[in-house]
């Protein structure tokens, strides 16, 4: 079904209004993505209702893959390689009939292929690609390719009498491939490879929290790091200075960009790999997590103004760049010239000129911003205001009729004014140019598949100022296969939006403190980060522990449920005594490591 036919179906089935359909079609022009993906990602249409309507229109059965039972016979008949090749997943086997969910149930070739290899009659159903991928992970909990790679690890270890021979083993390539592909499947944002005295620790950052995976033998450290540096185009002979690099790979039909950073430590080179899914750029401000339509409307009004500075503030990893990208995509039209300068450029955006900071070539934020002003821009995004020079140029750009977006590292929205003053910017310049500040944090979302309600204790209600409310029930995740036992899946934003009006401008010129600006903004309707977090707790989106983890006002709650915050710990292997010489890995060590990996892969599902 092409985009035109789908648009007609959406309107005829009353799944979308003409206004929202027009919005989606504008996004298609910018992102060059199919309508079926855009309307779901923008939150305009429920995914299951959409595919149910498509199935009705095309004359197929529809299945919602909530609960999938996977008897051993079904998995043996239809291995994962066949499911992947045919873009399908089996979900029921009864009376010699294999019920299969497919991306395209009209694909006769794929259906015949399944019939021939399984020897069963096939009943095809339509399901969304996202549901099929999630169900496939549940059905094939232990991936055959992972088992093969674990065998390869054993082969590496057998030939690994010295570190040098390990580096020469071709299976090290497969080892790195497994680490990377597993991180992608776990939705990790970063991979940390951390050498310590007696261990090579590997951790994935998933939904903002670091989770450790079983470490490979210390002997393999040099080979693993060298392989990553080769992929990223780094100098493998240089380990005394920090290096940066990048590479791209296709994993599970996704094009992923990997940004690699190394730094020397006392025990070896520390490596951090940032994973960037080029197909998952957030589209639509609606998906960021604004708790009310009023806050969303106020932010949309700010980004629609012709000139001024809009700042996003928060610590590293709080989603500032995502907010700026989403804002740019909202105002990204053919009649606007939008230019950005970033360090680094994380996502490639259509219709937008993006510049990468390159200090060696003389392109800094300040120099790049000066050059941008000669390119006739309407909108400018500066990745970060780090110094007085950049701040002054950005302010001058705003005062001369440009809309400027940038970020600062402050704890809340009102503190952005104080930060600019401390940089040396004059108060009257801040007052004249600043039109809004958005502070934000990211919290994990409760897993919908294992969500349960509970009654909070009186002490917790008093601590959060909720003791006056009656019959409050909160929510938490028990932990399941879908969320890998953590009780959380995905993240959403907490926001604190300060709109600079005439009264606040006068206070800035008068040198008002952060506390005074905060109180005045609250009186004008600004929600604090903790207040926004509390509203999401009461809506059942996240937990009190998550809000306490990221909001300074309630950090003392963090100790009440540390296990919920980080999920079940994976014990580290016992420390071993390593000499300065390369250690030979014997067969008992090989078997122990392979068993530990196998147990980890099966238990975490």
XYZ file of C-alpha atoms in Angstrom:
605
model
C 0.000 0.000 0.000
C 1.547 3.295 -1.094
C 1.368 6.569 0.843
C -1.554 7.936 -1.185
C -3.682 4.825 -0.614
C -2.769 4.799 3.084
C -3.723 8.474 3.458
C -7.143 7.745 1.950
C -7.568 4.762 4.285
C -6.671 6.809 7.378
C -9.265 9.442 6.505
C -12.003 6.970 5.542
C -11.473 4.948 8.746
C -11.460 8.197 10.772
C -8.107 7.273 12.309
C -6.656 10.730 11.669
C -7.875 14.251 11.002
C -7.002 16.073 7.799
C -4.989 18.592 9.846
C -2.828 15.881 11.410
C -2.456 14.133 8.057
C -1.134 17.391 6.589
C 1.394 17.589 9.462
C 2.562 14.044 8.770
C 2.957 14.735 5.060
C 5.106 17.779 5.874
C 7.376 15.536 7.948
C 7.620 13.054 5.061
C 9.049 15.790 2.828
C 11.745 16.504 5.406
C 12.665 12.957 6.413
C 11.804 10.989 3.269
C 10.233 8.201 5.298
C 7.014 6.252 4.580
C 3.714 7.587 5.923
C 3.062 4.396 7.888
C 6.127 5.073 10.055
C 5.660 8.827 10.392
C 2.053 8.766 11.666
C 2.976 6.217 14.358
C 6.203 7.929 15.434
C 4.452 11.295 15.685
C 1.803 9.699 17.909
C -0.983 10.613 15.479
C -2.294 7.050 15.054
C -2.234 4.001 17.320
C 0.049 1.415 15.719
C -2.216 -1.571 16.288
C -5.340 0.222 15.030
C -3.409 1.324 11.949
C -2.275 -2.179 10.993
C -5.680 -3.643 11.837
C -7.241 -1.178 9.352
C -4.616 -2.041 6.713
C -5.305 -5.765 7.197
C -9.060 -5.222 6.742
C -8.474 -3.174 3.612
C -6.159 -5.777 2.052
C -8.221 -8.784 3.167
C -5.712 -10.290 5.618
C -6.033 -11.510 9.182
C -4.477 -9.169 11.781
C -2.689 -10.313 14.935
C -1.568 -8.302 17.947
C 1.506 -10.112 19.256
C 1.042 -9.468 22.977
C 1.538 -13.000 24.270
C 3.594 -15.430 22.198
C 4.007 -19.055 23.249
C 7.045 -20.793 21.793
C 6.911 -24.602 22.072
C 10.177 -26.343 21.227
C 8.609 -28.104 18.218
C 7.650 -24.752 16.652
C 11.159 -23.339 17.054
C 12.720 -26.507 15.618
C 10.398 -26.446 12.609
C 10.968 -22.749 11.892
C 14.462 -21.584 12.935
C 15.271 -17.918 13.445
C 17.237 -17.708 10.193
C 14.060 -18.573 8.246
C 11.967 -16.111 10.286
C 14.471 -13.326 9.635
C 14.750 -14.086 5.930
C 10.962 -14.053 5.437
C 10.346 -11.048 7.765
C 8.031 -13.112 9.917
C 7.630 -14.841 13.272
C 5.648 -17.999 14.206
C 3.290 -17.479 17.121
C 1.142 -20.625 17.265
C 1.327 -24.265 16.141
C -1.830 -26.356 16.332
C -3.146 -29.366 14.436
C -0.393 -29.199 11.825
C -1.029 -25.539 11.013
C 1.731 -22.965 11.644
C 0.309 -19.517 12.342
C 2.825 -16.897 11.197
C 2.817 -13.099 11.577
C 4.353 -11.395 8.552
C 5.304 -7.910 7.422
C 3.754 -8.828 4.058
C 1.287 -11.753 4.262
C 0.763 -11.400 0.514
C 4.347 -12.487 -0.181
C 3.634 -15.862 -1.813
C 7.335 -16.645 -2.266
C 8.057 -16.297 1.483
C 4.970 -18.341 2.420
C 6.040 -21.138 0.053
C 9.549 -20.995 1.499
C 8.163 -21.467 5.029
C 5.921 -24.341 3.844
C 8.803 -26.129 2.139
C 11.229 -25.854 5.077
C 8.707 -26.613 7.845
C 6.531 -29.176 6.039
C 3.483 -27.497 7.565
C 0.447 -25.675 6.282
C 0.962 -21.913 6.875
C -1.702 -19.468 7.997
C -0.340 -15.924 7.416
C -1.314 -12.838 9.445
C -0.417 -9.163 9.168
C 1.480 -7.527 12.071
C 3.599 -4.419 12.406
C 7.362 -4.797 11.797
C 7.992 -3.560 15.359
C 5.732 -6.228 16.888
C 7.325 -8.926 14.734
C 10.836 -7.939 15.820
C 9.879 -7.895 19.519
C 8.090 -11.246 19.229
C 11.071 -12.760 17.402
C 13.342 -11.832 20.306
C 10.925 -13.531 22.745
C 10.502 -16.682 20.643
C 14.218 -17.185 19.941
C 15.565 -16.302 23.395
C 18.936 -17.927 22.701
C 19.967 -16.763 19.253
C 21.706 -19.449 17.152
C 24.213 -16.909 15.884
C 25.134 -16.059 19.478
C 25.786 -19.735 20.230
C 28.023 -19.956 17.172
C 29.955 -16.906 18.288
C 30.405 -18.360 21.769
C 31.972 -21.403 20.098
C 34.248 -19.032 18.203
C 35.316 -17.480 21.533
C 36.357 -20.894 22.733
C 38.393 -21.350 19.547
C 40.041 -17.979 20.154
C 40.912 -18.971 23.693
C 42.349 -22.337 22.603
C 44.756 -20.546 20.280
C 45.327 -17.777 22.793
C 48.525 -18.856 24.522
C 49.687 -15.271 24.267
C 47.992 -11.936 23.737
C 49.668 -11.689 20.341
C 48.125 -14.902 19.086
C 44.729 -13.719 20.265
C 45.116 -10.575 18.182
C 45.896 -12.728 15.166
C 42.755 -14.844 15.656
C 39.999 -14.016 13.163
C 37.364 -14.785 15.785
C 38.199 -11.587 17.690
C 36.364 -9.821 14.871
C 33.287 -11.905 15.631
C 33.671 -11.237 19.348
C 33.542 -7.461 18.781
C 30.646 -7.940 16.359
C 28.680 -9.795 19.041
C 29.307 -7.123 21.675
C 28.156 -4.406 19.280
C 25.131 -6.273 17.921
C 23.998 -7.252 21.427
C 24.198 -3.596 22.478
C 22.006 -2.603 19.511
C 19.435 -5.301 20.349
C 19.392 -4.138 23.974
C 18.720 -0.526 22.832
C 21.964 0.620 24.475
C 23.064 4.211 23.911
C 26.714 3.559 24.873
C 29.170 0.685 25.237
C 31.854 1.107 27.924
C 35.006 -1.041 27.665
C 36.954 -0.442 30.866
C 40.299 -2.091 31.629
C 41.042 -2.694 35.293
C 43.974 -4.377 36.984
C 42.653 -7.928 36.731
C 39.571 -7.665 34.542
C 38.279 -6.123 31.302
C 34.886 -4.751 32.305
C 32.196 -4.221 29.645
C 29.006 -2.275 30.373
C 26.004 -1.161 28.303
C 24.130 2.052 29.098
C 20.447 1.186 28.626
C 17.791 3.820 29.326
C 20.424 5.901 31.112
C 21.622 3.144 33.481
C 24.850 1.124 33.120
C 24.464 -2.677 33.064
C 27.479 -4.987 33.209
C 27.829 -8.004 30.926
C 30.129 -10.956 31.662
C 33.699 -9.837 30.950
C 35.987 -11.674 28.526
C 39.416 -12.846 29.733
C 41.894 -10.049 30.432
C 44.232 -11.553 27.802
C 41.826 -10.514 25.034
C 41.921 -6.822 25.995
C 44.523 -5.701 23.453
C 42.855 -7.576 20.598
C 39.375 -6.198 21.365
C 40.528 -2.584 21.650
C 42.701 -2.851 18.540
C 39.773 -4.210 16.529
C 37.534 -1.300 17.606
C 40.264 1.228 16.768
C 40.691 -0.306 13.317
C 36.934 -0.046 12.685
C 36.935 3.603 13.821
C 39.957 4.574 11.714
C 42.206 5.265 14.713
C 45.948 4.778 15.135
C 46.321 1.354 16.782
C 50.004 2.022 17.530
C 49.180 5.101 19.653
C 47.818 4.431 23.139
C 49.252 7.397 25.091
C 46.846 10.100 23.923
C 43.031 10.340 23.602
C 41.621 9.543 20.159
C 38.239 9.936 18.464
C 36.803 8.068 15.511
C 33.612 6.729 14.012
C 32.238 3.960 11.805
C 28.897 2.758 10.446
C 27.382 -0.721 10.366
C 24.118 -2.440 9.412
C 22.705 -4.531 12.253
C 19.308 -6.241 12.113
C 18.369 -4.154 9.043
C 19.228 -0.901 10.855
C 21.976 1.498 9.818
C 23.789 2.443 13.035
C 26.472 5.116 13.426
C 29.114 4.441 16.082
C 31.141 7.278 17.601
C 34.260 6.006 19.374
C 36.355 7.728 22.029
C 39.490 6.337 23.725
C 41.467 7.698 26.643
C 44.562 6.268 28.371
C 44.147 5.125 31.988
C 46.583 3.538 34.426
C 45.384 0.046 33.445
C 45.035 0.542 29.685
C 42.920 2.351 27.102
C 39.337 3.068 28.130
C 36.889 2.939 25.198
C 33.388 4.411 24.998
C 31.247 3.785 21.913
C 28.147 5.954 21.368
C 25.411 4.263 19.310
C 23.298 6.470 17.037
C 20.392 4.913 15.155
C 20.026 7.077 12.062
C 16.433 5.888 11.549
C 15.255 6.852 15.033
C 15.637 10.622 15.035
C 12.806 11.922 17.178
C 10.155 13.525 15.030
C 7.433 15.642 16.544
C 7.632 17.557 19.788
C 4.669 15.485 20.986
C 6.970 12.499 21.515
C 9.344 14.265 23.898
C 7.059 13.818 26.912
C 5.443 17.196 27.598
C 3.022 16.531 30.460
C 0.418 19.079 29.338
C -0.774 20.555 26.071
C -0.277 23.998 27.617
C 3.477 23.460 28.058
C 3.770 22.081 24.519
C 1.834 25.068 23.139
C 4.050 27.555 25.001
C 7.205 25.921 23.635
C 5.786 25.844 20.109
C 5.032 29.567 20.395
C 8.645 30.217 21.407
C 10.179 28.323 18.489
C 7.807 30.064 16.067
C 9.144 33.543 16.916
C 11.251 35.304 14.265
C 14.244 36.094 16.499
C 15.700 35.605 19.981
C 17.653 32.934 21.876
C 16.099 29.696 23.136
C 18.275 27.624 25.475
C 18.049 23.964 26.489
C 19.788 23.222 29.783
C 20.663 20.138 31.769
C 23.533 17.719 32.408
C 25.121 15.529 29.738
C 22.727 12.827 28.579
C 19.534 14.679 29.529
C 18.171 14.826 25.977
C 18.999 18.449 25.141
C 20.153 17.665 21.600
C 17.029 15.607 20.915
C 14.861 18.533 22.023
C 16.733 20.929 19.745
C 16.514 18.541 16.770
C 12.779 18.096 17.344
C 12.291 21.864 17.507
C 14.283 22.368 14.303
C 12.304 19.694 12.496
C 9.050 21.385 13.545
C 10.074 24.694 11.909
C 12.105 23.137 9.088
C 10.342 24.356 5.940
C 11.485 25.154 2.418
C 11.242 28.905 3.043
C 13.718 28.889 5.968
C 17.502 28.660 5.886
C 18.579 26.660 8.956
C 22.271 26.147 9.749
C 23.792 24.343 12.720
C 27.271 24.054 14.198
C 27.703 21.001 16.407
C 30.326 18.979 18.217
C 29.706 16.349 17.020
C 26.952 16.221 14.394
C 24.887 13.343 15.774
C 22.057 13.002 13.249
C 21.830 14.080 9.629
C 18.730 16.207 8.985
C 17.248 16.962 5.588
C 17.058 20.603 4.377
C 19.446 21.695 7.176
C 23.085 22.667 6.679
C 25.129 21.098 9.483
C 28.705 22.027 10.361
C 31.081 19.883 12.417
C 33.395 21.631 14.895
C 37.014 20.968 13.911
C 39.452 22.772 16.197
C 42.515 21.608 14.218
C 41.071 23.191 11.082
C 40.155 26.359 12.963
C 36.405 25.707 13.108
C 35.356 26.437 16.693
C 31.863 27.364 17.867
C 32.807 31.060 17.791
C 34.544 31.024 14.384
C 31.898 28.800 12.847
C 29.132 31.041 14.156
C 30.770 34.089 12.580
C 30.903 32.275 9.237
C 27.278 31.157 9.542
C 26.140 34.784 9.901
C 27.519 35.427 6.413
C 25.391 32.606 4.963
C 22.049 34.461 5.230
C 20.519 32.172 7.890
C 17.021 32.471 9.364
C 17.613 29.958 12.169
C 20.910 28.997 13.810
C 21.668 26.165 16.207
C 24.873 26.341 18.247
C 25.625 22.964 19.846
C 26.780 24.532 23.113
C 27.642 27.966 24.511
C 30.944 27.279 26.283
C 32.581 30.687 26.554
C 31.981 34.445 26.474
C 32.985 34.826 22.822
C 30.418 32.293 21.599
C 27.738 33.739 23.902
C 28.263 37.295 22.651
C 28.151 36.279 18.962
C 24.980 34.243 19.573
C 23.353 37.221 21.296
C 24.367 39.551 18.470
C 22.819 37.088 15.997
C 19.557 37.115 17.976
C 19.542 40.914 18.176
C 19.995 41.210 14.406
C 16.898 39.186 13.538
C 17.893 35.504 13.826
C 16.305 32.732 15.873
C 19.123 31.029 17.809
C 18.989 27.657 19.594
C 21.734 26.482 21.937
C 22.492 24.524 25.124
C 24.015 25.273 28.524
C 24.999 23.044 31.420
C 22.849 24.266 34.329
C 20.674 22.449 36.868
C 17.442 24.341 36.152
C 15.996 26.963 33.812
C 16.453 30.166 35.894
C 20.137 29.290 36.505
C 20.838 29.836 32.803
C 20.681 33.605 33.348
C 23.211 33.426 36.191
C 25.467 31.205 34.086
C 25.538 33.742 31.242
C 26.248 36.568 33.688
C 29.104 34.562 35.207
C 30.548 34.121 31.717
C 30.738 37.897 31.473
C 27.649 38.676 29.369
C 26.020 42.008 30.251
C 22.567 41.726 31.864
C 20.965 44.106 29.366
C 22.125 41.899 26.464
C 20.654 38.803 28.095
C 17.397 40.642 28.742
C 17.170 41.871 25.160
C 17.878 38.528 23.465
C 16.735 35.635 25.688
C 13.140 34.526 25.028
C 12.988 31.143 26.763
C 14.895 28.445 28.663
C 13.997 24.757 28.814
C 15.601 22.651 31.552
C 15.167 18.902 31.247
C 16.005 15.437 32.510
C 15.312 11.913 31.258
C 13.539 9.285 33.370
C 12.838 5.649 32.591
C 9.289 4.628 31.662
C 7.541 1.782 33.491
C 7.319 -1.349 31.337
C 3.741 -1.726 30.071
C 4.019 -5.521 30.026
C 4.684 -5.971 33.763
C 3.163 -2.796 35.190
C 1.428 -3.186 38.561
C -0.204 -0.779 41.005
C 0.611 -0.476 44.689
C -0.342 1.673 47.645
C 2.539 3.912 48.821
C 3.390 4.188 52.505
C 2.421 7.201 54.565
C 6.093 8.204 54.939
C 6.581 8.292 51.163
C 3.416 10.367 50.684
C 4.572 12.868 53.311
C 8.045 13.129 51.792
C 6.551 13.994 48.401
C 3.851 16.309 49.753
C 0.991 13.966 48.842
C -0.315 13.141 52.307
C -3.401 15.330 51.745
C -4.526 13.184 48.781
C -6.802 10.207 49.383
C -6.638 6.704 47.890
C -3.456 7.267 45.879
C -2.178 4.275 43.939
C 1.189 4.394 42.212
C 2.747 2.061 39.666
C 5.950 0.077 39.185
C 7.281 -2.679 36.940
C 7.694 -6.190 38.331
C 10.278 -7.162 35.697
C 9.615 -9.416 32.715
C 11.166 -10.758 29.501
C 10.184 -7.624 27.613
C 12.142 -5.278 29.919
C 14.797 -7.895 30.815
C 13.840 -7.831 34.463
C 14.389 -4.108 35.058
C 10.743 -3.020 35.247
C 11.465 -0.196 32.785
C 11.547 0.136 29.019
C 12.229 3.413 27.223
C 12.627 6.939 28.551
C 10.651 10.175 28.591
C 11.490 13.754 29.469
C 10.868 15.953 32.499
C 10.663 19.630 31.584
C 10.889 23.035 33.234
C 10.027 25.852 30.804
C 10.791 29.461 31.692
C 9.308 31.968 29.229
C 11.030 35.364 29.401
C 8.387 38.107 29.338
C 8.695 41.857 30.008
C 8.514 41.494 33.789
C 11.281 38.874 33.893
C 13.365 40.994 31.508
C 13.226 43.878 33.982
C 14.260 41.525 36.794
C 17.268 40.315 34.727
C 18.403 43.910 34.098
C 17.995 44.632 37.822
C 20.292 41.694 38.656
C 17.669 39.408 40.212
C 18.963 36.186 41.760
C 18.182 32.691 40.517
C 15.796 32.180 43.448
C 13.869 35.362 42.612
C 13.621 34.422 38.932
C 12.432 30.941 39.861
C 9.699 32.227 42.188
C 8.451 34.743 39.639
C 8.429 32.111 36.873
C 6.527 29.706 39.122
C 3.960 32.424 39.785
C 3.571 32.729 36.009
C 2.909 28.993 35.598
C 6.360 27.385 35.345
C 6.434 23.781 36.595
C 9.608 22.679 38.385
C 11.351 19.536 37.146
C 10.315 17.635 40.277
C 6.707 18.795 39.879
C 6.634 17.625 36.283
C 8.147 14.344 37.424
C 5.523 13.943 40.144
C 2.719 14.500 37.636
C 4.172 11.698 35.478
C 4.361 9.448 38.552
C 0.668 10.060 39.287
C -0.140 9.314 35.627
C 1.620 5.946 35.953
C 4.358 6.809 33.453
C 7.376 6.539 35.781
C 8.237 5.933 39.441
C 9.130 8.096 42.432
C 12.575 6.473 42.520
C 13.279 7.579 38.945
C 12.241 11.173 39.644
C 14.382 11.192 42.793
C 17.341 9.867 40.782
C 17.411 12.812 38.381
C 15.919 15.696 40.401
C 18.086 17.386 43.004
C 15.121 18.324 45.205
C 14.491 14.704 46.290
C 17.836 12.944 46.072
C 17.424 11.557 49.602
C 14.835 9.104 48.247
C 17.420 7.429 46.090
C 18.572 5.146 48.876
C 15.062 3.724 49.425
C 15.102 1.516 46.356
C 18.499 1.364 44.758
C 17.841 -2.099 43.342
C 14.844 -0.824 41.388
C 16.986 1.935 39.886
C 19.727 -0.222 38.493
C 18.028 -3.581 38.030
C 19.414 -6.920 39.200
C 23.172 -6.894 39.471
C 25.282 -9.331 37.475
C 28.069 -10.546 39.764
C 31.611 -9.989 38.604
C 33.817 -13.059 38.319
C 36.206 -13.658 41.202
C 39.443 -11.725 40.954
C 42.361 -13.726 39.668
C 46.051 -13.131 40.138
C 47.554 -11.994 36.863
C 51.268 -11.735 36.347
C 52.926 -9.167 34.137
C 53.423 -11.847 31.439
C 50.578 -12.939 29.115
C 48.555 -15.706 30.753
C 47.734 -18.947 28.993
C 44.000 -19.713 28.985
C 43.432 -23.407 29.676
C 40.378 -25.465 28.707
C 38.715 -25.198 32.136
C 38.778 -21.388 31.886
C 37.309 -21.599 28.390
C 34.449 -23.812 29.563
C 33.757 -21.606 32.575
C 33.601 -18.429 30.484
C 31.404 -20.006 27.808
C 29.019 -21.308 30.509
C 28.880 -17.876 32.210
C 28.026 -16.169 28.900
C 25.394 -18.802 28.083
C 23.762 -18.425 31.515
C 23.773 -14.647 31.222
C 22.142 -14.683 27.774
C 19.393 -17.064 28.913
C 18.746 -15.652 32.405
C 18.455 -12.036 31.300
C 15.547 -12.782 28.947
